[in-house]
mmCIF file of C-alpha atoms in Angstrom:
data_model
loop_
_atom_site.group_PDB
_atom_site.id
_atom_site.type_symbol
_atom_site.label_atom_id
_atom_site.label_comp_id
_atom_site.label_asym_id
_atom_site.label_seq_id
_atom_site.Cartn_x
_atom_site.Cartn_y
_atom_site.Cartn_z
ATOM 1 C CA UNK A 176 -0.072 -0.259 0.039
ATOM 2 C CA UNK A 177 1.065 3.670 -0.817
ATOM 3 C CA UNK A 178 2.754 5.967 1.896
ATOM 4 C CA UNK A 179 -0.263 8.553 2.637
ATOM 5 C CA UNK A 180 1.163 11.715 2.795
ATOM 6 C CA UNK A 181 -0.528 15.029 4.495
ATOM 7 C CA UNK A 182 0.473 18.116 4.218
ATOM 8 C CA UNK A 183 -0.333 21.207 6.015
ATOM 9 C CA UNK A 184 -0.701 24.562 5.061
ATOM 10 C CA UNK A 185 1.664 26.734 6.971
ATOM 11 C CA UNK A 186 1.048 30.181 5.779
ATOM 12 C CA UNK A 187 -0.598 31.842 2.755
ATOM 13 C CA UNK A 188 1.735 34.865 1.108
ATOM 14 C CA UNK A 189 -0.001 38.054 0.565
ATOM 15 C CA UNK A 190 1.301 40.565 -2.344
ATOM 16 C CA UNK A 191 1.277 40.013 -6.071
ATOM 17 C CA UNK A 192 -2.162 41.845 -7.128
ATOM 18 C CA UNK A 193 -2.538 39.796 -10.366
ATOM 19 C CA UNK A 194 -2.316 36.110 -10.916
ATOM 20 C CA UNK A 195 0.771 34.061 -9.841
ATOM 21 C CA UNK A 196 2.236 32.084 -13.286
ATOM 22 C CA UNK A 197 5.181 30.094 -11.421
ATOM 23 C CA UNK A 198 7.186 29.924 -8.073
ATOM 24 C CA UNK A 199 10.924 28.432 -7.200
ATOM 25 C CA UNK A 200 12.212 27.807 -4.180
ATOM 26 C CA UNK A 201 16.156 29.004 -4.152
ATOM 27 C CA UNK A 202 18.496 25.491 -3.729
ATOM 28 C CA UNK A 203 19.865 26.470 -0.376
ATOM 29 C CA UNK A 204 16.602 26.828 0.935
ATOM 30 C CA UNK A 205 16.797 30.310 2.217
ATOM 31 C CA UNK A 206 14.593 31.913 -0.499
ATOM 32 C CA UNK A 207 11.521 31.350 -2.525
ATOM 33 C CA UNK A 208 10.964 33.625 -5.478
ATOM 34 C CA UNK A 209 7.195 34.011 -7.510
ATOM 35 C CA UNK A 210 6.332 35.778 -10.413
ATOM 36 C CA UNK A 211 2.822 37.441 -11.872
ATOM 37 C CA UNK A 212 1.186 38.745 -14.522
ATOM 38 C CA UNK A 213 1.505 42.324 -12.245
ATOM 39 C CA UNK A 214 5.082 42.054 -13.844
ATOM 40 C CA UNK A 215 6.975 41.694 -10.741
ATOM 41 C CA UNK A 216 9.179 39.072 -9.182
ATOM 42 C CA UNK A 217 8.764 38.989 -5.067
ATOM 43 C CA UNK A 218 11.771 37.362 -3.370
ATOM 44 C CA UNK A 219 10.609 35.611 0.257
ATOM 45 C CA UNK A 220 12.425 34.828 3.145
ATOM 46 C CA UNK A 221 11.762 33.306 6.645
ATOM 47 C CA UNK A 222 11.826 35.854 8.796
ATOM 48 C CA UNK A 223 14.381 35.598 11.694
ATOM 49 C CA UNK A 224 11.668 36.207 14.439
ATOM 50 C CA UNK A 225 10.044 33.225 15.181
ATOM 51 C CA UNK A 226 6.563 32.663 14.437
ATOM 52 C CA UNK A 227 6.395 35.309 12.381
ATOM 53 C CA UNK A 228 6.549 32.926 9.392
ATOM 54 C CA UNK A 229 7.991 34.273 5.566
ATOM 55 C CA UNK A 230 7.181 37.467 4.594
ATOM 56 C CA UNK A 231 8.568 40.126 1.058
ATOM 57 C CA UNK A 232 12.298 40.136 1.378
ATOM 58 C CA UNK A 233 12.682 42.118 -2.221
ATOM 59 C CA UNK A 234 10.246 43.134 -5.255
ATOM 60 C CA UNK A 235 11.879 43.299 -8.494
ATOM 61 C CA UNK A 236 9.916 45.235 -10.476
ATOM 62 C CA UNK A 237 10.357 48.000 -13.622
ATOM 63 C CA UNK A 238 11.835 45.653 -16.134
ATOM 64 C CA UNK A 239 9.083 43.454 -17.770
ATOM 65 C CA UNK A 240 6.406 45.467 -19.532
ATOM 66 C CA UNK A 241 3.949 42.011 -19.488
ATOM 67 C CA UNK A 242 3.478 38.853 -17.958
ATOM 68 C CA UNK A 243 5.996 37.196 -15.999
ATOM 69 C CA UNK A 244 5.955 33.820 -16.742
ATOM 70 C CA UNK A 245 8.478 31.743 -15.188
ATOM 71 C CA UNK A 246 11.663 32.223 -13.136
ATOM 72 C CA UNK A 247 14.531 30.619 -11.857
ATOM 73 C CA UNK A 248 17.337 30.501 -9.771
ATOM 74 C CA UNK A 249 20.978 29.611 -10.734
ATOM 75 C CA UNK A 250 22.635 26.997 -8.861
ATOM 76 C CA UNK A 251 24.392 28.775 -6.429
ATOM 77 C CA UNK A 252 21.809 31.144 -5.255
ATOM 78 C CA UNK A 253 23.429 34.311 -6.497
ATOM 79 C CA UNK A 254 21.026 35.110 -9.547
ATOM 80 C CA UNK A 255 17.871 34.639 -10.790
ATOM 81 C CA UNK A 256 16.025 34.707 -14.526
ATOM 82 C CA UNK A 257 12.851 35.878 -15.434
ATOM 83 C CA UNK A 258 10.628 34.590 -18.607
ATOM 84 C CA UNK A 259 7.914 37.587 -19.638
ATOM 85 C CA UNK A 260 5.376 37.463 -22.237
ATOM 86 C CA UNK A 261 7.024 40.875 -23.695
ATOM 87 C CA UNK A 262 9.683 38.477 -25.340
ATOM 88 C CA UNK A 263 12.738 39.142 -22.906
ATOM 89 C CA UNK A 264 14.573 37.477 -19.923
ATOM 90 C CA UNK A 265 15.870 39.258 -16.903
ATOM 91 C CA UNK A 266 18.923 38.183 -15.546
ATOM 92 C CA UNK A 267 19.081 39.361 -11.726
ATOM 93 C CA UNK A 268 21.766 39.201 -9.477
ATOM 94 C CA UNK A 269 22.023 39.935 -5.592
ATOM 95 C CA UNK A 270 24.951 42.531 -4.488
ATOM 96 C CA UNK A 271 25.421 44.686 -1.711
ATOM 97 C CA UNK A 272 22.478 43.363 -0.104
ATOM 98 C CA UNK A 273 20.078 44.775 -3.062
ATOM 99 C CA UNK A 274 18.921 42.570 -6.121
ATOM 100 C CA UNK A 275 20.004 44.429 -9.796
ATOM 101 C CA UNK A 276 19.033 43.394 -13.086
ATOM 102 C CA UNK A 277 22.599 42.940 -14.723
ATOM 103 C CA UNK A 278 21.188 41.405 -18.403
ATOM 104 C CA UNK A 279 18.181 41.301 -20.854
ATOM 105 C CA UNK A 280 18.094 38.564 -22.858
ATOM 106 C CA UNK A 281 16.339 39.283 -26.702
ATOM 107 C CA UNK A 282 15.452 37.580 -29.110
ATOM 108 C CA UNK A 283 12.832 35.814 -28.988
ATOM 109 C CA UNK A 284 9.941 36.654 -31.241
ATOM 110 C CA UNK A 285 7.033 36.924 -28.758
ATOM 111 C CA UNK A 286 6.009 35.473 -25.430
ATOM 112 C CA UNK A 287 8.993 33.863 -23.895
ATOM 113 C CA UNK A 288 7.271 30.037 -21.921
ATOM 114 C CA UNK A 289 10.047 29.199 -19.420
ATOM 115 C CA UNK A 290 14.022 29.536 -18.652
ATOM 116 C CA UNK A 291 16.119 27.100 -16.941
ATOM 117 C CA UNK A 292 19.617 27.290 -15.626
ATOM 118 C CA UNK A 293 21.653 24.325 -16.706
ATOM 119 C CA UNK A 294 23.014 22.769 -13.233
ATOM 120 C CA UNK A 295 26.822 23.639 -13.939
ATOM 121 C CA UNK A 296 25.537 27.091 -13.902
ATOM 122 C CA UNK A 297 27.277 27.666 -17.298
ATOM 123 C CA UNK A 298 24.311 27.324 -19.339
ATOM 124 C CA UNK A 299 20.102 28.868 -19.633
ATOM 125 C CA UNK A 300 17.973 27.736 -22.064
ATOM 126 C CA UNK A 301 14.763 29.874 -23.118
ATOM 127 C CA UNK A 302 11.356 28.599 -25.134
ATOM 128 C CA UNK A 303 8.742 30.092 -26.443
ATOM 129 C CA UNK A 304 5.850 31.236 -28.435
ATOM 130 C CA UNK A 305 8.196 31.181 -31.708
ATOM 131 C CA UNK A 306 7.885 27.430 -31.517
ATOM 132 C CA UNK A 307 11.887 28.141 -30.363
ATOM 133 C CA UNK A 308 14.946 26.537 -27.638
ATOM 134 C CA UNK A 309 17.505 29.222 -27.410
ATOM 135 C CA UNK A 310 20.717 28.052 -25.582
ATOM 136 C CA UNK A 311 22.664 31.132 -23.971
ATOM 137 C CA UNK A 312 25.872 30.845 -22.450
ATOM 138 C CA UNK A 313 27.200 33.105 -20.007
ATOM 139 C CA UNK A 314 30.698 34.676 -20.537
ATOM 140 C CA UNK A 315 32.875 36.827 -19.210
ATOM 141 C CA UNK A 316 30.954 38.594 -15.812
ATOM 142 C CA UNK A 317 27.456 39.178 -16.319
ATOM 143 C CA UNK A 318 27.002 38.334 -20.408
ATOM 144 C CA UNK A 319 25.082 36.223 -21.731
ATOM 145 C CA UNK A 320 25.957 34.808 -25.490
ATOM 146 C CA UNK A 321 23.495 33.258 -27.811
ATOM 147 C CA UNK A 322 24.871 30.085 -28.555
ATOM 148 C CA UNK A 323 22.367 28.566 -31.261
ATOM 149 C CA UNK A 324 18.621 28.654 -31.528
ATOM 150 C CA UNK A 325 17.271 25.580 -32.231
ATOM 151 C CA UNK A 326 13.024 25.588 -34.334
ATOM 152 C CA UNK A 327 12.485 21.469 -34.079
ATOM 153 C CA UNK A 328 9.435 22.248 -33.342
ATOM 154 C CA UNK A 329 6.175 23.093 -34.983
ATOM 155 C CA UNK A 330 4.337 24.385 -32.402
ATOM 156 C CA UNK A 331 4.926 27.024 -29.303
ATOM 157 C CA UNK A 332 7.324 24.857 -26.390
ATOM 158 C CA UNK A 333 5.671 24.889 -22.979
ATOM 159 C CA UNK A 334 8.255 24.087 -20.982
ATOM 160 C CA UNK A 335 11.932 23.063 -20.593
ATOM 161 C CA UNK A 336 13.624 21.194 -17.756
ATOM 162 C CA UNK A 337 17.624 20.038 -17.314
ATOM 163 C CA UNK A 338 18.951 17.259 -16.514
ATOM 164 C CA UNK A 339 20.162 17.350 -12.886
ATOM 165 C CA UNK A 340 23.969 16.870 -13.823
ATOM 166 C CA UNK A 341 24.814 16.427 -17.087
ATOM 167 C CA UNK A 342 24.114 18.957 -20.595
ATOM 168 C CA UNK A 343 20.775 17.537 -21.312
ATOM 169 C CA UNK A 344 17.848 19.591 -22.043
ATOM 170 C CA UNK A 345 14.562 18.268 -22.943
ATOM 171 C CA UNK A 346 11.659 20.417 -23.923
ATOM 172 C CA UNK A 347 7.989 20.173 -24.643
ATOM 173 C CA UNK A 348 5.394 21.105 -26.944
ATOM 174 C CA UNK A 349 1.702 22.097 -28.380
ATOM 175 C CA UNK A 350 3.138 20.304 -30.822
ATOM 176 C CA UNK A 351 1.907 16.975 -28.765
ATOM 177 C CA UNK A 352 5.973 16.064 -28.464
ATOM 178 C CA UNK A 353 8.981 16.010 -26.433
ATOM 179 C CA UNK A 354 12.648 16.619 -27.580
ATOM 180 C CA UNK A 355 16.139 15.758 -25.910
ATOM 181 C CA UNK A 356 18.840 18.784 -26.510
ATOM 182 C CA UNK A 357 22.717 17.366 -25.865
ATOM 183 C CA UNK A 358 25.646 19.779 -27.041
ATOM 184 C CA UNK A 359 28.022 19.014 -29.476
ATOM 185 C CA UNK A 360 30.733 21.282 -29.174
ATOM 186 C CA UNK A 361 28.172 24.624 -29.398
ATOM 187 C CA UNK A 362 25.864 22.938 -31.121
ATOM 188 C CA UNK A 363 22.390 21.812 -29.607
ATOM 189 C CA UNK A 364 21.347 18.266 -31.499
ATOM 190 C CA UNK A 365 18.032 16.644 -30.668
ATOM 191 C CA UNK A 366 19.170 13.309 -30.687
ATOM 192 C CA UNK A 367 15.286 11.977 -29.261
ATOM 193 C CA UNK A 368 11.678 13.000 -30.590
ATOM 194 C CA UNK A 369 9.246 10.732 -28.380
ATOM 195 C CA UNK A 370 5.849 11.224 -29.733
ATOM 196 C CA UNK A 371 3.270 8.774 -31.541
ATOM 197 C CA UNK A 372 0.166 7.409 -30.645
ATOM 198 C CA UNK A 373 2.324 4.220 -29.572
ATOM 199 C CA UNK A 374 4.156 5.664 -26.536
ATOM 200 C CA UNK A 375 3.418 9.346 -26.823
ATOM 201 C CA UNK A 376 1.164 11.884 -25.813
ATOM 202 C CA UNK A 377 -1.428 12.621 -27.902
ATOM 203 C CA UNK A 378 -2.715 16.221 -27.059
ATOM 204 C CA UNK A 379 -0.419 19.248 -25.802
ATOM 205 C CA UNK A 380 2.736 18.342 -23.588
ATOM 206 C CA UNK A 381 2.881 20.913 -20.649
ATOM 207 C CA UNK A 382 6.010 20.349 -19.002
ATOM 208 C CA UNK A 383 8.228 17.552 -18.274
ATOM 209 C CA UNK A 384 10.647 17.359 -15.010
ATOM 210 C CA UNK A 385 13.823 15.061 -14.609
ATOM 211 C CA UNK A 386 13.738 13.242 -11.313
ATOM 212 C CA UNK A 387 16.776 14.138 -9.359
ATOM 213 C CA UNK A 388 18.494 11.113 -9.729
ATOM 214 C CA UNK A 389 18.339 11.403 -13.572
ATOM 215 C CA UNK A 390 17.061 8.039 -14.350
ATOM 216 C CA UNK A 391 13.751 9.153 -15.245
ATOM 217 C CA UNK A 392 11.633 12.285 -17.156
ATOM 218 C CA UNK A 393 7.660 12.833 -16.477
ATOM 219 C CA UNK A 394 5.659 14.738 -18.415
ATOM 220 C CA UNK A 395 2.644 15.518 -18.068
ATOM 221 C CA UNK A 396 -0.874 16.661 -21.248
ATOM 222 C CA UNK A 397 -4.157 17.874 -22.120
ATOM 223 C CA UNK A 398 -4.673 14.282 -22.969
ATOM 224 C CA UNK A 399 -4.381 13.845 -19.088
ATOM 225 C CA UNK A 400 -2.047 11.265 -18.728
ATOM 226 C CA UNK A 401 1.499 11.414 -16.802
ATOM 227 C CA UNK A 402 4.120 9.621 -18.575
ATOM 228 C CA UNK A 403 7.300 8.105 -16.983
ATOM 229 C CA UNK A 404 10.253 7.764 -19.268
ATOM 230 C CA UNK A 405 13.599 5.578 -18.577
ATOM 231 C CA UNK A 406 16.813 7.079 -19.420
ATOM 232 C CA UNK A 407 19.556 5.342 -20.207
ATOM 233 C CA UNK A 408 23.110 6.606 -21.729
ATOM 234 C CA UNK A 409 25.016 5.176 -24.282
ATOM 235 C CA UNK A 410 28.200 3.404 -24.474
ATOM 236 C CA UNK A 411 28.957 5.402 -27.352
ATOM 237 C CA UNK A 412 32.112 8.294 -27.016
ATOM 238 C CA UNK A 413 30.161 10.394 -26.683
ATOM 239 C CA UNK A 414 27.446 8.930 -24.749
ATOM 240 C CA UNK A 415 24.094 9.759 -26.318
ATOM 241 C CA UNK A 416 20.783 9.746 -23.906
ATOM 242 C CA UNK A 417 17.612 7.230 -25.000
ATOM 243 C CA UNK A 418 14.186 7.088 -23.303
ATOM 244 C CA UNK A 419 11.643 4.709 -23.319
ATOM 245 C CA UNK A 420 8.373 4.906 -21.792
ATOM 246 C CA UNK A 421 8.153 3.430 -18.610
ATOM 247 C CA UNK A 422 5.042 4.057 -17.528
ATOM 248 C CA UNK A 423 0.717 6.014 -18.552
ATOM 249 C CA UNK A 424 -0.466 6.936 -16.151
ATOM 250 C CA UNK A 425 -4.674 8.210 -16.161
ATOM 251 C CA UNK A 426 -7.692 8.040 -14.352
ATOM 252 C CA UNK A 427 -6.216 10.900 -11.610
ATOM 253 C CA UNK A 428 -6.823 14.215 -13.329
ATOM 254 C CA UNK A 429 -10.420 14.934 -14.736
ATOM 255 C CA UNK A 430 -8.916 18.429 -16.836
ATOM 256 C CA UNK A 431 -5.529 19.586 -18.281
ATOM 257 C CA UNK A 432 -1.816 18.601 -15.958
ATOM 258 C CA UNK A 433 -0.321 21.616 -16.260
ATOM 259 C CA UNK A 434 2.766 21.120 -14.158
ATOM 260 C CA UNK A 435 4.995 18.232 -13.087
ATOM 261 C CA UNK A 436 7.955 17.871 -10.719
ATOM 262 C CA UNK A 437 9.814 14.788 -8.667
ATOM 263 C CA UNK A 438 10.866 15.182 -4.780
ATOM 264 C CA UNK A 439 14.571 14.059 -3.855
ATOM 265 C CA UNK A 440 12.622 10.658 -2.994
ATOM 266 C CA UNK A 441 11.055 10.412 -5.699
ATOM 267 C CA UNK A 442 7.221 10.990 -5.215
ATOM 268 C CA UNK A 443 5.701 12.717 -8.299
ATOM 269 C CA UNK A 444 3.355 15.749 -7.688
ATOM 270 C CA UNK A 445 1.035 16.977 -10.830
ATOM 271 C CA UNK A 446 -0.924 19.974 -10.779
ATOM 272 C CA UNK A 447 -4.159 20.534 -12.907
ATOM 273 C CA UNK A 448 -6.164 23.059 -14.513
ATOM 274 C CA UNK A 449 -8.602 25.621 -11.937
ATOM 275 C CA UNK A 450 -9.171 22.888 -9.592
ATOM 276 C CA UNK A 451 -6.802 24.593 -6.854
ATOM 277 C CA UNK A 452 -5.477 21.159 -5.778
ATOM 278 C CA UNK A 453 -2.307 18.686 -6.746
ATOM 279 C CA UNK A 454 -1.870 14.775 -6.835
ATOM 280 C CA UNK A 455 0.910 13.755 -5.387
#
């Protein structure tokens, strides 16, 4: 019998004046970032005074002109990247006790749907409504150079996720597919596309996420299913990843599944449309 997990609400964080699109814990666990349609990012930290819970430590604003769809911390928790419907991605750094915008990445034709930092911290990936995935490399200081722009998807790219320890990116799209990208001396190539009625999703794939050990990939879709893929690597030099469908889980959601995430212990959580609930 599966273990039962009990969740208890500790606090409601209030401050945004419009829909909250995304949130992300810092890798060091000390801060929570939230971003919203009010064009702001809020950084929340636990109060130093016992019993006062979490407080808003900073508001990042006056940079994006439209909704901020996604936020992502750098591996060292020193930088935050924010992706917006205005077509830009802002890079923020905490220095001298304040958050400052240190760069803005431009190039997408319209809405940037997601941003993700690689585990080594040297790369950023962004994706958008323009059907592209962009790969950025961090240079000297706070400079970021576009390494590659991939147009493999035929529709909006909804989300992206890095492998926890390797230079492997998964992207998912309105075209019902998932693509796996690896770095080949600065050229990011698609090594596998997960699609087709026999194994793939039959409608928009909204989110993907690797397990903590990188051996599995989870994906969720408008087809109301959660799919789990086993990820292995070839013995070639360099090794090539390959994903195989391990399980299709259905019957637990009645509406579009928009989000998925793994815990470090291997528990998968999925979230559906408008219910206000998630299912472990």
